[in-house]
Every structure is written in structure tokens, then in C-alpha cells.
Short mmCIF file of C-alpha atoms in Angstrom, two decimals:
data_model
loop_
_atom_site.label_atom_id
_atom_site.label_comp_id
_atom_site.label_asym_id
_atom_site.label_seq_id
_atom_site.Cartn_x
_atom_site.Cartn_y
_atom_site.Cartn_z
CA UNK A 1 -44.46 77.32 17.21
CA UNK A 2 -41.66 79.64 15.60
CA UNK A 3 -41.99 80.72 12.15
CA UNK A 4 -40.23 82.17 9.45
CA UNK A 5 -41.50 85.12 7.02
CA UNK A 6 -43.69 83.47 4.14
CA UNK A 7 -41.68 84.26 0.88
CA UNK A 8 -43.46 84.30 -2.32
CA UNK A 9 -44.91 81.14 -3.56
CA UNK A 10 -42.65 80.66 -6.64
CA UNK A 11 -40.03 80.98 -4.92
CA UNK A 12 -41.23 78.59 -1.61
CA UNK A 13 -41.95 76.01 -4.27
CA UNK A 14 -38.92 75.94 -6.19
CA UNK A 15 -37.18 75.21 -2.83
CA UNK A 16 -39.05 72.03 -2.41
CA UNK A 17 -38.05 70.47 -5.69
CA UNK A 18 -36.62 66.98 -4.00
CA UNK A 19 -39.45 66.91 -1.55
CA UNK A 20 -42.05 67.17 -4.75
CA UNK A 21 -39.69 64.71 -6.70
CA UNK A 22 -40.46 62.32 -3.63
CA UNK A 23 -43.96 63.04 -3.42
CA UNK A 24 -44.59 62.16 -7.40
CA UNK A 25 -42.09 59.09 -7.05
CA UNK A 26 -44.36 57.77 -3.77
CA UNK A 27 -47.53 58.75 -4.46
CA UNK A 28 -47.51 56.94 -8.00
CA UNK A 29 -46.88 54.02 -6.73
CA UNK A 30 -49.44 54.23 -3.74
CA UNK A 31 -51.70 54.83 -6.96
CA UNK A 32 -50.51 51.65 -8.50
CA UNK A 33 -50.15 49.81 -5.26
CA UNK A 34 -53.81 50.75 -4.11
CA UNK A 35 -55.51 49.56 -7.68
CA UNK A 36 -53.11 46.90 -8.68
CA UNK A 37 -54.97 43.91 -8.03
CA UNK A 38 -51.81 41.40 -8.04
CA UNK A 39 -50.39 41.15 -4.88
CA UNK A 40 -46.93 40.33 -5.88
CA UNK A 41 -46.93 44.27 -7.96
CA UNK A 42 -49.04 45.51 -5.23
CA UNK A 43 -46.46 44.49 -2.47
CA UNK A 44 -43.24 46.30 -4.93
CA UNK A 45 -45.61 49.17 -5.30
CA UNK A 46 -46.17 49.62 -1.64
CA UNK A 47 -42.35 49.02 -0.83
CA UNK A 48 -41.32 52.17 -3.24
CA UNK A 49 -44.43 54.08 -1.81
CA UNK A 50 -43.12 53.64 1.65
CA UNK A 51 -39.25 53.90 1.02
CA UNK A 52 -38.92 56.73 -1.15
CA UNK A 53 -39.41 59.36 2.10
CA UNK A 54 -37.39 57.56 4.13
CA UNK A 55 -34.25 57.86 1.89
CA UNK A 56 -35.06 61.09 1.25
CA UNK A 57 -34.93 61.68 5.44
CA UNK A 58 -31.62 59.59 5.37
CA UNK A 59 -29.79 61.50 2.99
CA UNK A 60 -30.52 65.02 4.34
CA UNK A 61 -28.41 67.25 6.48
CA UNK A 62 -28.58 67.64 10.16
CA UNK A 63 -29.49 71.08 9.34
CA UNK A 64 -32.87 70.07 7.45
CA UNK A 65 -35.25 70.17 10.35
CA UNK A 66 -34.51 71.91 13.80
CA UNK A 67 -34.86 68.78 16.39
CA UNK A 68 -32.43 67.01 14.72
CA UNK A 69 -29.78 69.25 16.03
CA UNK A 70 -31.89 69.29 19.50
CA UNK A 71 -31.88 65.81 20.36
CA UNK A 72 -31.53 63.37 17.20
CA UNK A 73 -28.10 64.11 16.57
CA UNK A 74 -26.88 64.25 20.49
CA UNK A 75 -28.99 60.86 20.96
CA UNK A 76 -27.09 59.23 18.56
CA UNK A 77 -23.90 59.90 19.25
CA UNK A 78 -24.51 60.10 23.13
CA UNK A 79 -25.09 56.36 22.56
CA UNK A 80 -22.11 55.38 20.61
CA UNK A 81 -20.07 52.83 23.08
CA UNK A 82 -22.35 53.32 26.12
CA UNK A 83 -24.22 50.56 28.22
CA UNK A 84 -27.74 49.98 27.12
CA UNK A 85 -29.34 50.38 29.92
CA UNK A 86 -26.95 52.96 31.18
CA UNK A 87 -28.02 55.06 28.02
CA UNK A 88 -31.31 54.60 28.02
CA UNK A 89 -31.92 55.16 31.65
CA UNK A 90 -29.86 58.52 31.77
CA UNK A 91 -31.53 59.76 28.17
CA UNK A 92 -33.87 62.27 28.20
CA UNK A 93 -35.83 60.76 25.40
CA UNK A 94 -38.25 58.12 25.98
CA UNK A 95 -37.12 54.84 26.16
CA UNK A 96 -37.80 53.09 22.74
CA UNK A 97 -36.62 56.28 21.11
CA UNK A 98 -33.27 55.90 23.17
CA UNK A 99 -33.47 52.51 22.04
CA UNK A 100 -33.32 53.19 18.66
CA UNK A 101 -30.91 55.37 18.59
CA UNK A 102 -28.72 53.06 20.52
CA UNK A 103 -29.02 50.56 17.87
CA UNK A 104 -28.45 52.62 15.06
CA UNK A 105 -25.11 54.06 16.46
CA UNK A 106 -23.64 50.55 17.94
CA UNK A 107 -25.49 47.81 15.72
CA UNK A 108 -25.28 49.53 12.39
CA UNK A 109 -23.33 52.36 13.33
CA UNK A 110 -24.59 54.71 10.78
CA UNK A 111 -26.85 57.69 11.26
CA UNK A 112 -27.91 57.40 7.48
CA UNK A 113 -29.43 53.84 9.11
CA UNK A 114 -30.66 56.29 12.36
CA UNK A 115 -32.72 58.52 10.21
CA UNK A 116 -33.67 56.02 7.69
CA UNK A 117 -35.65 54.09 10.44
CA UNK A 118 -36.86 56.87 11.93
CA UNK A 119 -38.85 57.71 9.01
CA UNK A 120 -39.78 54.24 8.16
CA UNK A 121 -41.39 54.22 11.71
CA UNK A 122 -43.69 57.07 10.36
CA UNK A 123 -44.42 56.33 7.20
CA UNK A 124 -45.00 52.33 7.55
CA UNK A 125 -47.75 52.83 10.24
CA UNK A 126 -49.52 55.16 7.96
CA UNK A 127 -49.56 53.23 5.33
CA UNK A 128 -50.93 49.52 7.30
CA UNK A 129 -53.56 52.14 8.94
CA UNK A 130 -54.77 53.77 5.33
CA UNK A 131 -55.37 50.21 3.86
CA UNK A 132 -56.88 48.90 7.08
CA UNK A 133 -59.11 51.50 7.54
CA UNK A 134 -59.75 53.75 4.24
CA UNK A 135 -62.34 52.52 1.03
CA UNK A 136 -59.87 51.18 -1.59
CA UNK A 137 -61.39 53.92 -4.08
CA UNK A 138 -59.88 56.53 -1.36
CA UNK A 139 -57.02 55.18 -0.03
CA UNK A 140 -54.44 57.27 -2.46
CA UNK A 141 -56.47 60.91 -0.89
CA UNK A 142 -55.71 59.69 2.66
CA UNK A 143 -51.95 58.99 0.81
CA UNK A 144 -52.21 62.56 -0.37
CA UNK A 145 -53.73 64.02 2.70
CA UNK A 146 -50.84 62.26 4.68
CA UNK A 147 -48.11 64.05 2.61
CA UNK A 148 -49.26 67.57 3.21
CA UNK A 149 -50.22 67.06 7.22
CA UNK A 150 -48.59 64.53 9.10
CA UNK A 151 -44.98 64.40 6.73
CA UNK A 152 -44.12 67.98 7.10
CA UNK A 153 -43.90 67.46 11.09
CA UNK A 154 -41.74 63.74 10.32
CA UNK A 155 -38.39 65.88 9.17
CA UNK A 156 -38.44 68.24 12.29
CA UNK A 157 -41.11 66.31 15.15
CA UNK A 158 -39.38 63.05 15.03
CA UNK A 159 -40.06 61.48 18.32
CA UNK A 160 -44.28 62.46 18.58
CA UNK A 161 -44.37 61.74 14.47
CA UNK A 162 -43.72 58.20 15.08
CA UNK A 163 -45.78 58.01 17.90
CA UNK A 164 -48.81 59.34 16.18
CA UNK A 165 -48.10 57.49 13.30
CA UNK A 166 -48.36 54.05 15.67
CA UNK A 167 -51.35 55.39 17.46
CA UNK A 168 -53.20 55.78 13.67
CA UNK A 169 -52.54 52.06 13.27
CA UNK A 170 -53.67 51.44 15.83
CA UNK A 171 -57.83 52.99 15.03
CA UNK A 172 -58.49 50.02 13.59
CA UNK A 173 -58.50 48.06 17.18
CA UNK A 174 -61.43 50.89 17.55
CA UNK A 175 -63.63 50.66 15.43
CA UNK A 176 -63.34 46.84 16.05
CA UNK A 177 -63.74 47.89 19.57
CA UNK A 178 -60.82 45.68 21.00
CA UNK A 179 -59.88 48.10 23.18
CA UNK A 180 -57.09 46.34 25.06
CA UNK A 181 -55.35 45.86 22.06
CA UNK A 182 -55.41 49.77 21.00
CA UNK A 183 -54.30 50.13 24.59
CA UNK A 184 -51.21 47.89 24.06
CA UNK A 185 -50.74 49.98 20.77
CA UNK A 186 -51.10 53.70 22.69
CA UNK A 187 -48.22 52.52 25.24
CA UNK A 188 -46.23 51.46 22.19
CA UNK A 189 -46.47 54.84 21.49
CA UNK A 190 -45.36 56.27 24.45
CA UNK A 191 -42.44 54.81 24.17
CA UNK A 192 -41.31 56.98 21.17
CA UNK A 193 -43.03 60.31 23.01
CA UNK A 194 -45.46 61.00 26.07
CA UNK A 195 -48.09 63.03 24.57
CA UNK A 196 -49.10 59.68 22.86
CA UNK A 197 -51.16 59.27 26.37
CA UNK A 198 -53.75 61.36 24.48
CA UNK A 199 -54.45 58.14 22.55
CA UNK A 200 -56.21 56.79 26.04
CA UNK A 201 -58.05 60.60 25.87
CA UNK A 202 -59.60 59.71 22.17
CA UNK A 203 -60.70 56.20 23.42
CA UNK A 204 -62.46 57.52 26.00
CA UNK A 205 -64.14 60.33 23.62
CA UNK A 206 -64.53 57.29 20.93
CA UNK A 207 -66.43 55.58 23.58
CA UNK A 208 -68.41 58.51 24.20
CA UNK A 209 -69.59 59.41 20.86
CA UNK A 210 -70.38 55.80 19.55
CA UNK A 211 -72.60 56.01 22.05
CA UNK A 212 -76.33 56.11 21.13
CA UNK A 213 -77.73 57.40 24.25
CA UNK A 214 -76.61 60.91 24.01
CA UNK A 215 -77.34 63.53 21.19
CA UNK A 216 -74.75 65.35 19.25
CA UNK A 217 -74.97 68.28 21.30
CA UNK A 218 -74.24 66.86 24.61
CA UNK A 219 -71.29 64.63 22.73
CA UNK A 220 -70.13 67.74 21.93
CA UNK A 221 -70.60 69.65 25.35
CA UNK A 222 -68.93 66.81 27.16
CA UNK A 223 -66.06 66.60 24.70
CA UNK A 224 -65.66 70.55 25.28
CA UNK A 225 -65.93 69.49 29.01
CA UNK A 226 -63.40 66.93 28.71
CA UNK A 227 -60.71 69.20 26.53
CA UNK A 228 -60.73 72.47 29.13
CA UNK A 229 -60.19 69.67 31.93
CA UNK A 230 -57.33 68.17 29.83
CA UNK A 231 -55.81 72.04 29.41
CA UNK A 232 -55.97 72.02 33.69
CA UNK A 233 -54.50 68.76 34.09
CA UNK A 234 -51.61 69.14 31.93
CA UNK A 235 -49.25 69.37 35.36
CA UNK A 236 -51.44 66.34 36.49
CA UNK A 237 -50.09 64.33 33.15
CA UNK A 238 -46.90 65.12 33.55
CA UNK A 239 -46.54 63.95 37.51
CA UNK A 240 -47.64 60.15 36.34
CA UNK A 241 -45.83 59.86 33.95
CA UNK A 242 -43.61 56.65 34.26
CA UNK A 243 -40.85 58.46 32.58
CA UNK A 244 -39.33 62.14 32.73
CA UNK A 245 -38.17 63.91 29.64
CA UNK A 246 -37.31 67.35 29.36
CA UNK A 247 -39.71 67.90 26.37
CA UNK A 248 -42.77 67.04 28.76
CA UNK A 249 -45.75 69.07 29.27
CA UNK A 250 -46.05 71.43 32.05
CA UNK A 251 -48.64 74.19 32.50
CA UNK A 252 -46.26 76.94 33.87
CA UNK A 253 -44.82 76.69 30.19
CA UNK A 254 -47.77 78.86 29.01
CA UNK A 255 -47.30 82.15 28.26
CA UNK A 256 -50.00 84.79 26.96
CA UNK A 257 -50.66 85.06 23.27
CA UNK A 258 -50.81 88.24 20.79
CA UNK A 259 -54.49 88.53 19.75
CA UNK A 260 -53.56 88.60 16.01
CA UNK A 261 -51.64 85.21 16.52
CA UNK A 262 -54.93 83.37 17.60
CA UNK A 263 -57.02 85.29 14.42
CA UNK A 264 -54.14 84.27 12.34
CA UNK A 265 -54.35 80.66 13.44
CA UNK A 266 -58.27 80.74 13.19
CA UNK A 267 -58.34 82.18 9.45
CA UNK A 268 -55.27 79.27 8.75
CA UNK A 269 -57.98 76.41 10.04
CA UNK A 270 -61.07 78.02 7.95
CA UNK A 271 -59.16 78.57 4.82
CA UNK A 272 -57.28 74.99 5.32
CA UNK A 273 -60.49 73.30 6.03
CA UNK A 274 -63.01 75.54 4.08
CA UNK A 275 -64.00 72.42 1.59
CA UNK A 276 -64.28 70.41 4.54
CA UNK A 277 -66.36 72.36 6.47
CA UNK A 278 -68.74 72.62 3.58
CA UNK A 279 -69.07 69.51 2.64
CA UNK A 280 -69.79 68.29 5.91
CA UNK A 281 -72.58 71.49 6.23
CA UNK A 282 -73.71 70.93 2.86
CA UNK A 283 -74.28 66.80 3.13
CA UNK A 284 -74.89 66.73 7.20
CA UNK A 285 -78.36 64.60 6.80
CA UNK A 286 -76.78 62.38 3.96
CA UNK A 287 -73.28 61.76 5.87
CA UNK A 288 -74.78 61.32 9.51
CA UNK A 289 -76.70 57.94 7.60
CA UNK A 290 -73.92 56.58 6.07
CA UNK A 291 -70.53 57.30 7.69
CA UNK A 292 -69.81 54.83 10.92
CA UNK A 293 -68.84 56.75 13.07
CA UNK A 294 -70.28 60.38 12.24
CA UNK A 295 -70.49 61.98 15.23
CA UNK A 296 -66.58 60.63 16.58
CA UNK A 297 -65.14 61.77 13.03
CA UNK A 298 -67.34 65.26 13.50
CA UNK A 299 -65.20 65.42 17.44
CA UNK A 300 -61.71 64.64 15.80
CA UNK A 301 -62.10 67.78 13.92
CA UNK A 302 -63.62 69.76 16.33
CA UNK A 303 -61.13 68.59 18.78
CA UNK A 304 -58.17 69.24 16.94
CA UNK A 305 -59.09 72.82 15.57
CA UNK A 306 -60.10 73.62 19.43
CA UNK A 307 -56.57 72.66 20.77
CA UNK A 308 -54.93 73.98 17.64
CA UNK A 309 -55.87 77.51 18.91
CA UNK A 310 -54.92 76.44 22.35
CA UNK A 311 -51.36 75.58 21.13
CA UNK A 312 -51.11 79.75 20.52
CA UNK A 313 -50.76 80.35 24.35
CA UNK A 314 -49.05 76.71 24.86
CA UNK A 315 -46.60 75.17 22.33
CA UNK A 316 -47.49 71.92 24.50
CA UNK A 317 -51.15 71.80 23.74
CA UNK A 318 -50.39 72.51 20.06
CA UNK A 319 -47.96 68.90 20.31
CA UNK A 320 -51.22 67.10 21.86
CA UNK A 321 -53.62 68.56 18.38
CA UNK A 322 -51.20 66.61 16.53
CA UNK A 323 -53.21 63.41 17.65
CA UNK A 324 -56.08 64.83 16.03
CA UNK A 325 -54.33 66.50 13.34
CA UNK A 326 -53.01 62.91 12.06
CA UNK A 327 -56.40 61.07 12.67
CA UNK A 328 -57.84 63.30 9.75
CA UNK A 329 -55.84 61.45 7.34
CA UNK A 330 -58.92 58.62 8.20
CA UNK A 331 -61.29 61.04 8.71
CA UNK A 332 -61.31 62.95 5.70
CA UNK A 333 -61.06 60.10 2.90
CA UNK A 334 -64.53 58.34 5.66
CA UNK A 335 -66.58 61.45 5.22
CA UNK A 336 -66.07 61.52 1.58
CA UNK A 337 -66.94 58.27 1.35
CA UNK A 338 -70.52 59.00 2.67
CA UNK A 339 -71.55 60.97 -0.25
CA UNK A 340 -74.17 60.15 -2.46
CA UNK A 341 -72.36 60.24 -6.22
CA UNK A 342 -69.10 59.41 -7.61
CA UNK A 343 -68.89 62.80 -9.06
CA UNK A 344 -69.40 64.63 -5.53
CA UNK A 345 -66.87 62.56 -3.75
CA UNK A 346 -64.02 62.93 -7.05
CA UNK A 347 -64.66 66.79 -6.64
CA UNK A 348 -64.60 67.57 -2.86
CA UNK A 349 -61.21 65.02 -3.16
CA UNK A 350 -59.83 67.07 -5.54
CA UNK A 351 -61.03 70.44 -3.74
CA UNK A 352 -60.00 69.19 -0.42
CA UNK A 353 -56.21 67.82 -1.88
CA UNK A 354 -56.00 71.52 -3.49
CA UNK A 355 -56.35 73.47 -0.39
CA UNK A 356 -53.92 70.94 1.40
CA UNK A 357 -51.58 71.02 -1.03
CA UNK A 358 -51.41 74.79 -1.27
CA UNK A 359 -51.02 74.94 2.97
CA UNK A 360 -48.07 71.92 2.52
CA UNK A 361 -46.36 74.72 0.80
CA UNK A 362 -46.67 77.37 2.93
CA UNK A 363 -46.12 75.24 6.04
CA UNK A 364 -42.81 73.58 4.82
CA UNK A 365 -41.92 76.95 4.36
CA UNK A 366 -42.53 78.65 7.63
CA UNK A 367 -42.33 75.99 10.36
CA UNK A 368 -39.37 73.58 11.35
CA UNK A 369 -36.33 74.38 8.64
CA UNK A 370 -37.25 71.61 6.92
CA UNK A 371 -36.91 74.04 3.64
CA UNK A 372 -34.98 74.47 1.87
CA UNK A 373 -33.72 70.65 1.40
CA UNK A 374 -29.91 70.35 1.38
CA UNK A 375 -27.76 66.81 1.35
CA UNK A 376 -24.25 66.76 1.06
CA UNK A 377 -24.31 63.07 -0.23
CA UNK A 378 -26.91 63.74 -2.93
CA UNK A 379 -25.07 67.24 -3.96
CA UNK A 380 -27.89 69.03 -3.36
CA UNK A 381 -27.19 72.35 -1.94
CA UNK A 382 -29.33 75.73 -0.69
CA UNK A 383 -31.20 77.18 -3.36
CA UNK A 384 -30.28 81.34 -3.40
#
């Protein structure tokens, strides 16, 4: 993925004063919402929680976040007059994504409405799959842990955002193990973009390592198994799927990498994950008795730094760690769950949060143009 130069950190802050004013405005009232035990606040709580990033996406310039020059802004106005089915059938976007945008432009024919939705489409799933699936105590983390991950990618990686965002609402279909119902949810998701068949690749490993027939180890060697076939197949994906785009994944796309871009990317996933990784080394006996699902939130990880690094020589495979990448906003706030005291799970939150936060900086900053923030309508302009 193409970067910019990191400037200093004063400076890479200061340029992402609307997105913090956002993140205070929305993660307050997750606070509220998640302790508030009237439903009637809750509910208002949760509606400015969820609606304060989508007006923020609505308001900005087409120039905040490269895809929406790409294909957002095309899509829309492609669609502007045009048969439905005529549009959607000659789009190269996938089809509920063409949908959408088809709506927007002729039903409320407003792209302020267009990128509005597209956002609510992230954040909304988010939010049903934190309170469905996350300890009430830890539900604001996963809020927090949302915010500097998955919400960076939202401004510039619309289409896969919202799918990944419906796939995470969909886990809890998994761990209730109705699996035709997550499978109705994953080709949901494929409808907004086709790397959300990776959701039938973590049932299949979610299968596997609920399992209590196998050990850890040979979980682990079968999961390595199953990712260096899914790096092979990627042609193989791309030939079934129902639907062509021009975005979809095709193994001649891979090109070698620069040896100091894979050690850069390895020292970004220690350093990012550092309190993770210790915590997890530090409480293995104490977490493997009292997380459900140890050994499946141990493969998310390992999963997603592993194709992480494989995203160096393919910007495809990096697209399909992004399924992982968003399933630690459940997986981190479950392993800290497991831990014995109140005290050790406020600290490694706080740790953990820290670290995040200081890589939402530096991300923002480097990847997508979603910095600096600029809207026309709000009169906010570059910073110099």
C-alpha cells in the first residue's frame, strides 16, 4: 500500500483536529451509551455514537481519501438517470455497492446522502457486533480499538470497510454456531466487495480450532497449511466468482518486495501489538481456561499478522488481512476479559488503547489521504 513520508508527530496530530473532535464527541457517548442503564438514554447515546463519523464522512471533500476519486465519485454520478439494472450490471463495483450508489444519486440525489450511508454501513455493524459480542465492562475498548483500526480504512477502503464491518456482525452467528445464518451474512457481504469470501475461510478455521480433538500446534500447522494454499488459489477465487470487478484479486498482480519493506512491516506489527503479545505470553495458562474460544482468537491474530506481511509482495493479500485485522476489535476486548483482576485488565486496556492510539496517528498520516481533513461546507481547509 502507498505511503507518504511520516512528518513529525505534532504536526501529524494537529492535522487531525476534526477527526479527534469526532472521536471525543462518539466515544463519550459510547461511554454513556454502554453504562447507561435506561434504555431510552442508552438508545440517544448510541444514535450520537454512531452518527457523529458518518457526518463527519458526509461533509468531507472528494479529495479526503483516495478511492473516492477512484470509484465513489464515478459510481455516483455514473448512476445519475441510468436504468437500474442497466447500471448495476455494467458497474464494476459489486452489486449492492452499485446499488447504493444508484439510490443515493436518483432517490435522494445527494452525494452528502451517498457518503453519509456509506459510513453508516460501517460504523452501525460495528457497533450491533461490539454489544452482541463484547463484556459490557469492555465494550467502550473494542469502541476505542475500532477507531484506531478499522475507521482509518472507512474514509479511503469504502467498499471492503463495509463488508468487513457486516461480516463482524455477523461472529455472533459463530459462536452460536448457526452457521447458515453467518453464511447468509458473509454473502451480504460480498455484495459490497469480494474479498468478503474470506468470511467462508474463517468459518472453516473457526470450525477447526473449536475443535477439541486437535492440539494447538496442529490448529496452528493446519491454519499455516490452509493460508499458503489460500496465497496459491488467489487466481482460483477470482475465476468463481459470480461477479467481475476490476479491483479483484489475481496472483499475476504480485510483484517482489524490498527486504526492508517486509522488516518495516514486521517491527510495525511487534511495536503495534507489543502489549498484546505480552499479555497473551504472560497470562497463556490463565487465558486458555477462561476465554471461549482461545485457541480461534490466538489464529485471528496469527492469521492476520501472517497475511499482513504477505500484503508487502501483494496489495491483494494485504485487502484479505483486513478480515482479520477488523475481527481484533472482538478479540482484543475477549482476551482481556480472561484475566484474573480488575486492575490487570484496566491496565493492559489502557496499555493496549495507548499503542493503538499512537499507530492511528501515524497511519492516518501515511496511508490513504485521509489527512489532512478538508470540507468546503464546514470551512475547514488544509492545515500549512
Amino acid at each position: 500500500m502507498e505511503r507518504r513520508p511520516y512528518p513529525s508527530f505534532r504536526l501529524a496530530a494537529a492535522k487531525m483536529i476534526p477527526y479527534f473532535v469526532v472521536f471525543f464527541v462518539s466515544g463519550a457517548s459510547a461511554a454513556l451509551a454502554f453504562r447507561t442503564p435506561d434504555k431510552r438514554n442508552s438508545t440517544l447515546f448510541s444514535l450520537v455514537a454512531i452518527l457523529a463519523p458518518c457526518l463527519l464522512a458526509a461533509f468531507r471533500d472528494p479529495t479526503v481519501g483516495v478511492d473516492v476519486l477512484t470509484y465513489a465519485e464515478p459510481s455516483f454520478y455514473s448512476a445519475i438517470s441510468r436504468n437500474i439494472w442497466e447500471y448495476i450490471a455494467s458497474s464494476d463495483n459489486e452489486p449492492l455497492f452499485s446499488l447504493l450508489a444508484y439510490v443515493s444519486a436518483n432517490v435522494f440525489q445527494s452525494s452528502f446522502v451517498y457518503y453519509f450511508l456509506i459510513e453508516l454501513l460501517v460504523v452501525a455493524p460495528v457497533y450491533k457486533a461490539i454489544k452482541d459480542n463484547c463484556p459490557r465492562s469492555l465494550r467502550f475498548l473494542a469502541w476505542l480499538v475500532f477507531y484506531f483500526t478499522l475507521f482509518g480504512f472507512s474514509f479511503n477502503l469504502m467498499r471492503q470497510s463495509i463488508a468487513v464491518a457486516i461480516l463482524l456482525a455477523g461472529f455472533s452467528y459463530l459462536s452460536k454456531k448457526s452457521y447458515f445464518k453467518y453464511c447468509l451474512v458473509v454473502i451480504v457481504a460480498c455484495g459490497f466487495h469480494d474479498s468478503s469470501l474470506m468470511g467462508f475461510v474463517v468459518l472453516a478455521l473457526y470450525v477447526l480450532f473449536d475443535s477439541k480433538k486437535l492440539s494447538l500446534l496442529k490448529k496452528i500447522v493446519c491454519a499455516m497449511a490452509f493460508i499458503l494454499m489460500l496465497v496459491f488459489a488467489v487466481d482460483l477465487i477470482n475465476f468463481a466468482l459470480p461477479f467481475k470487478s476490476s479491483y479483484s484479486y489475481q496472483l499475476h498482480h504480485m510483484v517482489g518486495a524490498e527486504p526492508w519493506d517486509v522488516f518495516q512491516g514486521i517491527i510495525e506489527r511487534l511495536i503495534i501489538f507489543f502489549p498484546l503479545f505480552c499479555m497473551v505470553f504472560l497470562n497463556y495458562g490463565r487465558l486458555k481456561d477462561t476465554v471461549s474460544h482461545f485457541d480461534f482468537c490466538l489464529m485471528v491474530i496469527f492469521a492476520y499478522v501472517v497475511l499482513y506481511q504477505l500484503g508487502t509482495i501483494s496489495s491483494q493479500l494485504f485487502r484479505l488481512s483486513l478480515v482479520f485485522y477488523a475481527l481484533l476489535i472482538l478479540v482484543i476486548p475477549l482476551l482481556i476479559d480472561g484475566l484474573n483482576s480488575r486492575i490487570d485488565r484496566s491496565v493492559y486496556s489502557i496499555v493496549i488503547a495507548a499503542f493503538l492510539f499512537s499507530y492511528f496517528i501515524y497511519f492516518m498520516n501515511t496511508n490513504g489521504q485521509v489527512v489532512p481533513y478538508t470540507s468546503d461546507v464546514l470551512g475547514i481547509s488544509s492545515l500549512t
